[in-house]
Short mmCIF file of C-alpha atoms in Angstrom, two decimals:
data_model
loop_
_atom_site.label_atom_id
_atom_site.label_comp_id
_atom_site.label_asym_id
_atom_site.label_seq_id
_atom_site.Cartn_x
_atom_site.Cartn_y
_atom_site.Cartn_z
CA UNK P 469 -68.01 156.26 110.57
CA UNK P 470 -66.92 153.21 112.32
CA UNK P 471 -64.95 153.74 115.73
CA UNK P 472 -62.58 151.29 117.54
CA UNK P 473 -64.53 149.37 120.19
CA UNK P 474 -63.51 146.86 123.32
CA UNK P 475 -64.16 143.09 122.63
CA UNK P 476 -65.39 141.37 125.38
CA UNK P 477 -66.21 137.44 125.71
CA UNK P 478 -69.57 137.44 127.20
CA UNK P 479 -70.14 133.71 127.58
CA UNK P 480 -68.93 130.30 126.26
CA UNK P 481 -70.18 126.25 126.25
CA UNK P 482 -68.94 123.52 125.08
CA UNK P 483 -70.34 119.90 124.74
CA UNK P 484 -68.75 117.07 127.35
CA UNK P 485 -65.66 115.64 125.67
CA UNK P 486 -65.44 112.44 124.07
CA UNK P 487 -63.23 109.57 123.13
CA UNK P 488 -62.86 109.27 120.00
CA UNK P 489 -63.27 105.85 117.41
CA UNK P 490 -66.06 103.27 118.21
CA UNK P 491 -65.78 102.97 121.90
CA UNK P 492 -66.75 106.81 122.39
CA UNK P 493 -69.72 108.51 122.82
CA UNK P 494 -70.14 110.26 120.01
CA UNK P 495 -69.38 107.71 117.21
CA UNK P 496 -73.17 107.99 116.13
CA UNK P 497 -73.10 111.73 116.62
CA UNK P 498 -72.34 114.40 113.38
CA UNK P 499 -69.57 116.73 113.91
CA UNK P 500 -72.24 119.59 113.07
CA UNK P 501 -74.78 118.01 115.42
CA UNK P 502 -72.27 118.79 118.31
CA UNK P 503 -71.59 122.36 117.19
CA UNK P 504 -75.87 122.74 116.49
CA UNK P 505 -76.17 121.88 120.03
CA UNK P 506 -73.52 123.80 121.72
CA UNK P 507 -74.50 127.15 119.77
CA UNK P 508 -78.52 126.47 120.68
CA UNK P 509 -77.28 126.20 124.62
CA UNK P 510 -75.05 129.40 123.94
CA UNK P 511 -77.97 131.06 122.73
CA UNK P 512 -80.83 129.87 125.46
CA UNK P 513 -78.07 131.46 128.12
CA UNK P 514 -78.55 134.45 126.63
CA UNK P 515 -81.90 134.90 125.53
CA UNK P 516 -82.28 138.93 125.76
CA UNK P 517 -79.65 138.91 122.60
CA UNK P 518 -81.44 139.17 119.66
CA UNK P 519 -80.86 136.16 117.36
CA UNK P 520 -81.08 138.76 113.65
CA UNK P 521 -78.35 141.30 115.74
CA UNK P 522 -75.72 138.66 115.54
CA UNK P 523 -73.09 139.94 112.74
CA UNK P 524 -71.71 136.48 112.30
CA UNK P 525 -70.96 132.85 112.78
CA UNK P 526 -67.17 131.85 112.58
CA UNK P 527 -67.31 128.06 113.25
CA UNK P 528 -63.79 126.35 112.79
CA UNK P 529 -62.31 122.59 112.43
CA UNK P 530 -59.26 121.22 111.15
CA UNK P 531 -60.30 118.72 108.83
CA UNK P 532 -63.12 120.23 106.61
CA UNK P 533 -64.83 117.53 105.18
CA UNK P 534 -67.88 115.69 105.88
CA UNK P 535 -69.98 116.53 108.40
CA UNK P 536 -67.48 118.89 109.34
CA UNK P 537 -67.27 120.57 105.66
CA UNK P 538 -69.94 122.69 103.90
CA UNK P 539 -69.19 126.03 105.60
CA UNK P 540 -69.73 125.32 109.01
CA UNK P 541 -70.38 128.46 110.53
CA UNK P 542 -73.04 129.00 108.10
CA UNK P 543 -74.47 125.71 107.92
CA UNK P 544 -74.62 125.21 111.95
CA UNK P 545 -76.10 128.71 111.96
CA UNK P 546 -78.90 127.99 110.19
CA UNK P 547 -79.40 124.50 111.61
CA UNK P 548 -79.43 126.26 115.40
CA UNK P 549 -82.20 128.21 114.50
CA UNK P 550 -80.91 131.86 113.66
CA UNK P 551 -82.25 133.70 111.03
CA UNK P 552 -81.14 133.46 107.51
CA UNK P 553 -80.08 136.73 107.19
CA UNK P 554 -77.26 135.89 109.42
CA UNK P 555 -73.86 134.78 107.66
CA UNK P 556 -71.49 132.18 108.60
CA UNK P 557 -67.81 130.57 107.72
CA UNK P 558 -65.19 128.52 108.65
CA UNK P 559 -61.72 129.03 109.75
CA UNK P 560 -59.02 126.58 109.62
CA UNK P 561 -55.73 126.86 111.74
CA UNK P 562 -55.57 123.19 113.57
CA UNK P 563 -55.14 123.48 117.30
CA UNK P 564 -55.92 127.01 117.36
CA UNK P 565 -59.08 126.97 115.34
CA UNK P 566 -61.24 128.01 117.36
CA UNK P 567 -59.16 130.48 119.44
CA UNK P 568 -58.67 131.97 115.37
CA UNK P 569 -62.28 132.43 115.20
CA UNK P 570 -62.73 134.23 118.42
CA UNK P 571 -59.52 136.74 117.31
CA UNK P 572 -60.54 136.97 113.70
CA UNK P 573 -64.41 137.95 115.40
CA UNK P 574 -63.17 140.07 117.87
CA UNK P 575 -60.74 142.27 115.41
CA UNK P 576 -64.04 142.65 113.51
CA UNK P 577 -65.71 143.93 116.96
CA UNK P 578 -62.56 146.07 117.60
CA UNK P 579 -62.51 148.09 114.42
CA UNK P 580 -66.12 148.32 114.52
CA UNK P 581 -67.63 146.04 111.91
CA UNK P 582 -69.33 143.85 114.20
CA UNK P 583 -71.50 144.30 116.97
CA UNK P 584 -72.18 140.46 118.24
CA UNK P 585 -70.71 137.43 116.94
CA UNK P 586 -70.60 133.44 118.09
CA UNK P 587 -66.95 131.59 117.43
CA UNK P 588 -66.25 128.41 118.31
CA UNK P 589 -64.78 125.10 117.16
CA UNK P 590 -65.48 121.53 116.29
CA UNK P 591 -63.25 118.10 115.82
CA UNK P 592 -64.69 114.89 115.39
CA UNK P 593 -61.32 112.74 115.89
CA UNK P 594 -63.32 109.08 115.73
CA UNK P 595 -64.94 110.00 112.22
CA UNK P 596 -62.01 112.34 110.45
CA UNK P 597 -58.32 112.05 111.97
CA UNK P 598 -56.20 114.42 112.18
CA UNK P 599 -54.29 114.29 108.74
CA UNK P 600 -56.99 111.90 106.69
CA UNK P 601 -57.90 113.88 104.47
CA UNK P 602 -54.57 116.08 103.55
CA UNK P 603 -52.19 115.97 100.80
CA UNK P 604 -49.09 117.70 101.79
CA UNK P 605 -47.33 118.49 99.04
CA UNK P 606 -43.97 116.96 97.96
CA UNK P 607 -41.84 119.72 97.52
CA UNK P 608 -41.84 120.01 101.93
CA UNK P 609 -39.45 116.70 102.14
CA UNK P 610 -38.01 117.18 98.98
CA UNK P 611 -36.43 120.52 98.89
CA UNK P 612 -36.25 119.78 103.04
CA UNK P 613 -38.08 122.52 103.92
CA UNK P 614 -39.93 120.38 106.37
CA UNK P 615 -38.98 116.71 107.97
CA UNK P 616 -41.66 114.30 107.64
CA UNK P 617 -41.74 113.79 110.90
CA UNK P 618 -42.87 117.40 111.61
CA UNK P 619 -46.15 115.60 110.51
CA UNK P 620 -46.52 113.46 114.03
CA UNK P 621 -47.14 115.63 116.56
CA UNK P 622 -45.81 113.66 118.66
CA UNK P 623 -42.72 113.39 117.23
CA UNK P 624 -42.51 117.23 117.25
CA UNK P 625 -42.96 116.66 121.65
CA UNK P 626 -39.97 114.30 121.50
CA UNK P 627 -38.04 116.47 119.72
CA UNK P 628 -38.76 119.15 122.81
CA UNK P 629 -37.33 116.43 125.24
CA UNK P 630 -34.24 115.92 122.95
CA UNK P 631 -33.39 120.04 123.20
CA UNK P 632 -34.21 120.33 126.77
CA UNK P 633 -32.91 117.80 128.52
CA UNK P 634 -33.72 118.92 132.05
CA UNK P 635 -37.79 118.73 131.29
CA UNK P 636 -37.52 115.03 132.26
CA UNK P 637 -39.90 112.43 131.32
CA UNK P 638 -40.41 112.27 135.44
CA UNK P 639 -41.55 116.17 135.17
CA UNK P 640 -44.05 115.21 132.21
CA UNK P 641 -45.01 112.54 134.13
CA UNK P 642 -45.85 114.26 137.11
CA UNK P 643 -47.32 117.13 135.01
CA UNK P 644 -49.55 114.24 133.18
CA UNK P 645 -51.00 113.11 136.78
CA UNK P 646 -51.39 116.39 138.55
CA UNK P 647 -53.53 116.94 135.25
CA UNK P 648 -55.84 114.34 135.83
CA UNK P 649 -55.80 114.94 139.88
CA UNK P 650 -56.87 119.04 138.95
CA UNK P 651 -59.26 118.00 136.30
CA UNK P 652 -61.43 115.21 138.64
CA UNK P 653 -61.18 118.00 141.70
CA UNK P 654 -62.64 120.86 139.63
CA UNK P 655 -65.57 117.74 138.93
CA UNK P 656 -66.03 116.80 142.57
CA UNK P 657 -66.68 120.66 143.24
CA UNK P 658 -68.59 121.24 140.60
CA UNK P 659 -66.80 123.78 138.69
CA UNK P 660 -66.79 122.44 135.27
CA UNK P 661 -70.51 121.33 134.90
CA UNK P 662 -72.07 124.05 134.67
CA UNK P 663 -70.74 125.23 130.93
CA UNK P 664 -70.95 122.05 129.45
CA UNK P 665 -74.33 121.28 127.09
CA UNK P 666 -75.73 117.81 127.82
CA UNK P 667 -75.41 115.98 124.65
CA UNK P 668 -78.11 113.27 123.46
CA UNK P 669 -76.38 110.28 121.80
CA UNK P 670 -76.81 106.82 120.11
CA UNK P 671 -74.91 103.84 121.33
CA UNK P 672 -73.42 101.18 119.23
CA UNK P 673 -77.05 98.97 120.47
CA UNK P 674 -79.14 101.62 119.19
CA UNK P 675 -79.58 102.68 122.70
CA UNK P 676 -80.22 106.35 123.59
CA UNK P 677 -77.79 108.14 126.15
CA UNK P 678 -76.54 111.28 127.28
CA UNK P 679 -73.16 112.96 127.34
CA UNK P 680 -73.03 114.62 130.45
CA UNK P 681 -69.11 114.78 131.63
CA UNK P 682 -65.90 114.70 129.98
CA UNK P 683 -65.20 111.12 129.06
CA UNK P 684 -61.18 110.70 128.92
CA UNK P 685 -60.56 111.04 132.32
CA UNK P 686 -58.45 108.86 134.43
CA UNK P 687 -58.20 110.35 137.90
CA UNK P 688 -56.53 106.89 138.82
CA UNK P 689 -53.12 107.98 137.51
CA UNK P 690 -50.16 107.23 139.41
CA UNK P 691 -46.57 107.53 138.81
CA UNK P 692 -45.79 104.01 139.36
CA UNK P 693 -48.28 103.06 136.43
CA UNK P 694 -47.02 105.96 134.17
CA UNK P 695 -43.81 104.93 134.45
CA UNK P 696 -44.12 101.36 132.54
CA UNK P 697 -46.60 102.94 129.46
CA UNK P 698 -45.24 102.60 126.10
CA UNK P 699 -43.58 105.65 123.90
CA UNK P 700 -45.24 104.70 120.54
CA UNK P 701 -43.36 107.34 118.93
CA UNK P 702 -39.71 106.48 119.72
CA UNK P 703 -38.20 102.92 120.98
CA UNK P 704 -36.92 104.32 124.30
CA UNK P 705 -38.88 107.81 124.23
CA UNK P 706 -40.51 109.75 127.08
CA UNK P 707 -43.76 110.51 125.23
CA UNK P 708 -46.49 108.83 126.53
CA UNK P 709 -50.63 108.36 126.57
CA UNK P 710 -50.19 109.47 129.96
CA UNK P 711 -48.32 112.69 128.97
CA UNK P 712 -50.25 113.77 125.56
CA UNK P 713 -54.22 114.62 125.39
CA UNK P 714 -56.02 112.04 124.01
CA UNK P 715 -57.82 111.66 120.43
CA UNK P 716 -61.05 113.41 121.33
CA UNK P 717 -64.67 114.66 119.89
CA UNK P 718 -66.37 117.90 120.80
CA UNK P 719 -67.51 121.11 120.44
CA UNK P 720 -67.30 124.57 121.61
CA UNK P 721 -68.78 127.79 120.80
CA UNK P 722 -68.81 131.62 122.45
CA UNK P 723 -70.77 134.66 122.41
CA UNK P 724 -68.18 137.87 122.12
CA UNK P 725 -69.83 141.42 121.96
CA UNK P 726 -68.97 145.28 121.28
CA UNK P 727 -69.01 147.84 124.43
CA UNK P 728 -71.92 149.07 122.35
CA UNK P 729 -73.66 146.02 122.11
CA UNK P 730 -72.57 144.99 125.95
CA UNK P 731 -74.68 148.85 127.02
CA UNK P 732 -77.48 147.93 124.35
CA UNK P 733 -78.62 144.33 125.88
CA UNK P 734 -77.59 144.77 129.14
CA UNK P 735 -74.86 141.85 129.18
CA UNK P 736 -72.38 140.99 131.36
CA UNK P 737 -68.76 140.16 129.93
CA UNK P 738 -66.58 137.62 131.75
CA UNK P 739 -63.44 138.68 130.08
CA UNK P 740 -62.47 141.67 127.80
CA UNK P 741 -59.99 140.49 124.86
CA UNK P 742 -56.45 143.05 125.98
CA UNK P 743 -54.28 141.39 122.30
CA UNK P 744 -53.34 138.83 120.49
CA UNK P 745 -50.92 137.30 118.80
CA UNK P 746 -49.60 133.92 116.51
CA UNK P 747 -46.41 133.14 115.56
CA UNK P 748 -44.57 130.59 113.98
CA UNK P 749 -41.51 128.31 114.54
CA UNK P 750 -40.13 125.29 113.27
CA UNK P 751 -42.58 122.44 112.48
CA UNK P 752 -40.20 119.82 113.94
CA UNK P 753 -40.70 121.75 117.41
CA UNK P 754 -44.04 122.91 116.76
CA UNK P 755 -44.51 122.75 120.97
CA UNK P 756 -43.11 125.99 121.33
CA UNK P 757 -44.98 128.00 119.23
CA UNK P 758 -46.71 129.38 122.11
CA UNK P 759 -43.23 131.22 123.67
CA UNK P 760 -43.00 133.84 120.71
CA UNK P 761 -46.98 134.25 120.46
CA UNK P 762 -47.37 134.89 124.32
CA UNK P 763 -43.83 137.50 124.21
CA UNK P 764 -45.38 138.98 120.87
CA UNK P 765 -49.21 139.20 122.87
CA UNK P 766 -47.29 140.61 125.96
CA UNK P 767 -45.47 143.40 124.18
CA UNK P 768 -48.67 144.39 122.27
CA UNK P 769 -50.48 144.44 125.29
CA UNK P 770 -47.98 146.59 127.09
CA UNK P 771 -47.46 143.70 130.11
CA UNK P 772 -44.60 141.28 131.21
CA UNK P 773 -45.27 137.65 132.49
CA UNK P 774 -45.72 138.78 135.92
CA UNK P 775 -48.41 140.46 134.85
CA UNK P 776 -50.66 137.34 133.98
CA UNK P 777 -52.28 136.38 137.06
CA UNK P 778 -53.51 132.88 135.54
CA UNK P 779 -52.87 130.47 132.69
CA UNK P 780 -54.90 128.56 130.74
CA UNK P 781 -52.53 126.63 128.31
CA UNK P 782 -53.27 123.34 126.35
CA UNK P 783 -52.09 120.57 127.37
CA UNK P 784 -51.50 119.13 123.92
CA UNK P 785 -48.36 117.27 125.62
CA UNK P 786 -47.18 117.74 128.95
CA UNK P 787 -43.45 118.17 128.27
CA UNK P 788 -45.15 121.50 125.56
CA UNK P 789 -46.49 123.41 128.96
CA UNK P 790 -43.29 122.73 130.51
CA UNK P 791 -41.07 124.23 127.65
CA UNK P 792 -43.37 127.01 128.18
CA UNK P 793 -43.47 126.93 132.03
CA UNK P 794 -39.48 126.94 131.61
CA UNK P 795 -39.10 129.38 129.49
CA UNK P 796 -40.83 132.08 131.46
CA UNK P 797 -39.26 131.13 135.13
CA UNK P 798 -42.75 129.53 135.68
CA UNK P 799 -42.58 126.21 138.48
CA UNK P 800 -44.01 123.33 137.11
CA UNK P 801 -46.69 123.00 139.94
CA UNK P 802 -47.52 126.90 140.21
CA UNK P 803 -50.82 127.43 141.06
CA UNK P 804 -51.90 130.15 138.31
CA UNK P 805 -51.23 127.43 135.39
CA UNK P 806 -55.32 125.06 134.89
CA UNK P 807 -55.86 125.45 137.86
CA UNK P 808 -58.71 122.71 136.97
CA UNK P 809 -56.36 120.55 134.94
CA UNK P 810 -56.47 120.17 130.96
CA UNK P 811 -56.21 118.58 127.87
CA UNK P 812 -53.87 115.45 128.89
CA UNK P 813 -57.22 114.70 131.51
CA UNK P 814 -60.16 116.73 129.49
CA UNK P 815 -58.90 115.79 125.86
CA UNK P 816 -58.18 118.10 122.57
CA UNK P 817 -60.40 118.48 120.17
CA UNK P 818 -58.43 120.20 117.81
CA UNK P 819 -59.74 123.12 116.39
CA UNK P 820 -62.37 123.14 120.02
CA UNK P 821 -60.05 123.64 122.18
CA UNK P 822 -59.50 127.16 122.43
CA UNK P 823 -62.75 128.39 123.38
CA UNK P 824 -62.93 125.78 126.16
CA UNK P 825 -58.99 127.62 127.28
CA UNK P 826 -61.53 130.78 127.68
CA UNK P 827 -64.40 129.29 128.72
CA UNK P 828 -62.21 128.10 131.93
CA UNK P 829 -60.15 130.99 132.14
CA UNK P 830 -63.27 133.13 132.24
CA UNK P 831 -64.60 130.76 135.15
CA UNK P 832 -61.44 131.41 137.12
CA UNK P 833 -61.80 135.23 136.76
CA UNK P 834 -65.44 134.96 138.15
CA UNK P 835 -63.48 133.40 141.50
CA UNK P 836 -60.46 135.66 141.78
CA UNK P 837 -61.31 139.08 141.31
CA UNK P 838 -57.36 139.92 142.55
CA UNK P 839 -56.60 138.72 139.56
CA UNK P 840 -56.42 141.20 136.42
CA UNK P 841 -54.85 139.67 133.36
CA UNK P 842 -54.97 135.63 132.11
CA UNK P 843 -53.63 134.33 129.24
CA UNK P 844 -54.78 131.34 127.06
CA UNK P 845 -52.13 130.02 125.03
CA UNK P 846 -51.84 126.78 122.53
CA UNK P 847 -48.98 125.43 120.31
CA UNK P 848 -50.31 124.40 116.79
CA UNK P 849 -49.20 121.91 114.07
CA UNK P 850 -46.63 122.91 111.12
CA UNK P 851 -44.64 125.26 113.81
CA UNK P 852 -47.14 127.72 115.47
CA UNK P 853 -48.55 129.24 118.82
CA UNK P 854 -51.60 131.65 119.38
CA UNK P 855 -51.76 133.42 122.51
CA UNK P 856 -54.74 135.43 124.13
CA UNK P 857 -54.58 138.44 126.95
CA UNK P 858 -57.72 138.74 128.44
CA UNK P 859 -58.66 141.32 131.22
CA UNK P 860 -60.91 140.27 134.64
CA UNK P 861 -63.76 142.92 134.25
CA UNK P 862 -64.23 142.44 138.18
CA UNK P 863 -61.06 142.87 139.29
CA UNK P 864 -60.68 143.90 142.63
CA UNK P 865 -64.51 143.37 143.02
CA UNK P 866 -65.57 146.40 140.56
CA UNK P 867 -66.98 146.10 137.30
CA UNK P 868 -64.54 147.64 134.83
CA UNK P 869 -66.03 151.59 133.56
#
């Protein structure tokens, strides 16, 4: 009989982050390419698991079509070279795609289904934007269950300037540049290198190249210069490029594992999944989904804010951390929140992005062992939030028994 087990994140890549459309990297590069070559680095890092003991392959993105359709977990499995007897599928929940996968995996791990899985996330922005390919249906604007504008994102950011007045385009501002500042820092001391998979690509000339660093970044940002950008989603608005993460291509995958399996093949976790939690809110605000899912994660894990010795929250606009930040009694510049900067610097991938939330947060914990509990947290179109407690197994130094 099945018994209830830990989860634990044992390891996660990603591939370097690119602009998306014809200027960026990967324009020549399938969507399933870049998840075929994160998963084959994921598995080369951890060579003593066996490839036929993986349970399965939850691969997500948030427009499934193309070379992002046909299954992906299953198609990218086979195509990284695991065995056929492994299964695979896909999971769809925009933003939070990927951090989906990783819960939906690890609640197979925790009731004992599972033993090993990989989840992780894809979004090719250049080839399929977000929205290209949907058809929402009528009945949202005309029974006005939804506003059409719900549909913009960043609409939905404005709208989080309009009901908090005090988060001032000044504070996104700031929070936009202290991004970029963290982001090239964490570069310059090599912190962020080391989980990234080089990425072979084909320029526009035909030309070979490699994708070895985050492309978006602009650690030139200044105040003065973010001041006079345009607000292309309201004459006279506070949203900005500077203040939102950019279109962007990538990949990310992880490696999570039963206690069992963690004893079996001698692995060592960087993080051990505490709870979990999504909620929902209004579409027109989708930026605070995050608030409920963190208070509904925090109260199934037993734990208050103070509790959470780091954050790792997407920076899908700056003024949605500082709802968040507000909300909780958190300063805008504390220390805990990316510590290495974000999304408005790193870039979004959609359904990517979570895994590289605990691919950085699990980084941090491998630094602080005084710290016990992070939290990765994202808002997500239509009105909802997912929110992740994870547990340092070396706090205070010791391996957790």
């Amino acid at each position: 009989m099945a018994e209830l087990s830990d989860v634990f994140f044992v390891d996660g890549v990603r591939t370097p982050f690119g602009r998306a459309g014809e200027k960026g990297m990967y324009w020549n590069t399938r969507a399933d390419d870049l998840v075929v070559k994160a998963m084959i680095g994921l598995l080369e890092r951890n060579a003593d698991v066996p490839k036929d003991r993986i349970d399965d392959v939850a691969i997500a993105a948030t427009s499934q079509t193309g070379d992002q359709g046909l299954t992906l977990g299953r198609s990218t499995a086979i195509l990284a070279g695991l065995p056929q007897t492994v299964p695979g599928l896909a999971i769809e929940r925009m933003c939070a795609g990927a951090m989906t996968a990783v819960t939906t995996m690890g609640a197979s791990i925790g009731v004992g289904m599972y033993d090993l899985a990989i989840a992780g996330g894809v979004e090719h922005m250049g080839k399929h934007p977000i929205g290209s390919n949907a058809d929402p249906n009528p009945r949202f604007v005309a029974e006005r269950m939804v506003d059409p504008e719900a549909l913009n994102m960043g609409n939905t950011a404005e709208r989080i300037h309009d009901r908090f007045p005090h988060l001032t385009k000044e504070r996104a501002d700031r929070y936009g540049m202290l991004s970029q500042q963290k982001v090239q820092a964490a570069y310059e001391a090599g912190k962020i290198q080391p989980d990234l998979v080089p990425v072979s690509t084909i320029g526009a000339d035909g030309g070979w190249g490699l994708a070895t660093e985050d492309e978006g970044r602009r650690p030139e940002t200044t105040m003065e210069g973010l001041a006079t950008l345009k607000t292309p989603f309201r004459p006279h608005g506070r949203v900005t490029a500077g203040t939102s993460s950019p279109l962007t291509d990538g990949a990310t995958v992880s490696l999570l594992a039963s206690g069992a399996a963690v004893k079996e093949h001698g692995l060592t976790p960087k993080m051990r999944m505490v709870s979990f939690a999504f909620s929902g809110v209004q579409p027109e605000i989708m930026g605070i989904g995050p608030i409920p899912s963190t208070e509904k994660a925090l109260a199934k894990a037993g734990l208050t804010i103070d509790d959470i010795g780091l954050f790792e929250l997407n920076e899908a606009f700056a003024i949605q951390v500082l709802s968040f930040l507000d909300h909780f009694g958190i300063a805008d510049d504390d220390p805990r929140v990316n510590p290495w900067g974000g999304a408005i610097a790193i870039g979004h991938p959609l359904a990517a992005s979570g895994v590289r939330l605990m691919i950085q947060l699990a980084a941090h914990f491998a630094e602080r062992p005084d710290v016990r509990y992070g939290l990765t947290a994202m808002c997500v179109g239509l009105g909802q939030g997912g929110s992740v407690v994870w547990e340092n197994p070396y706090y205070n130094g010791k391996k957790r028994k």
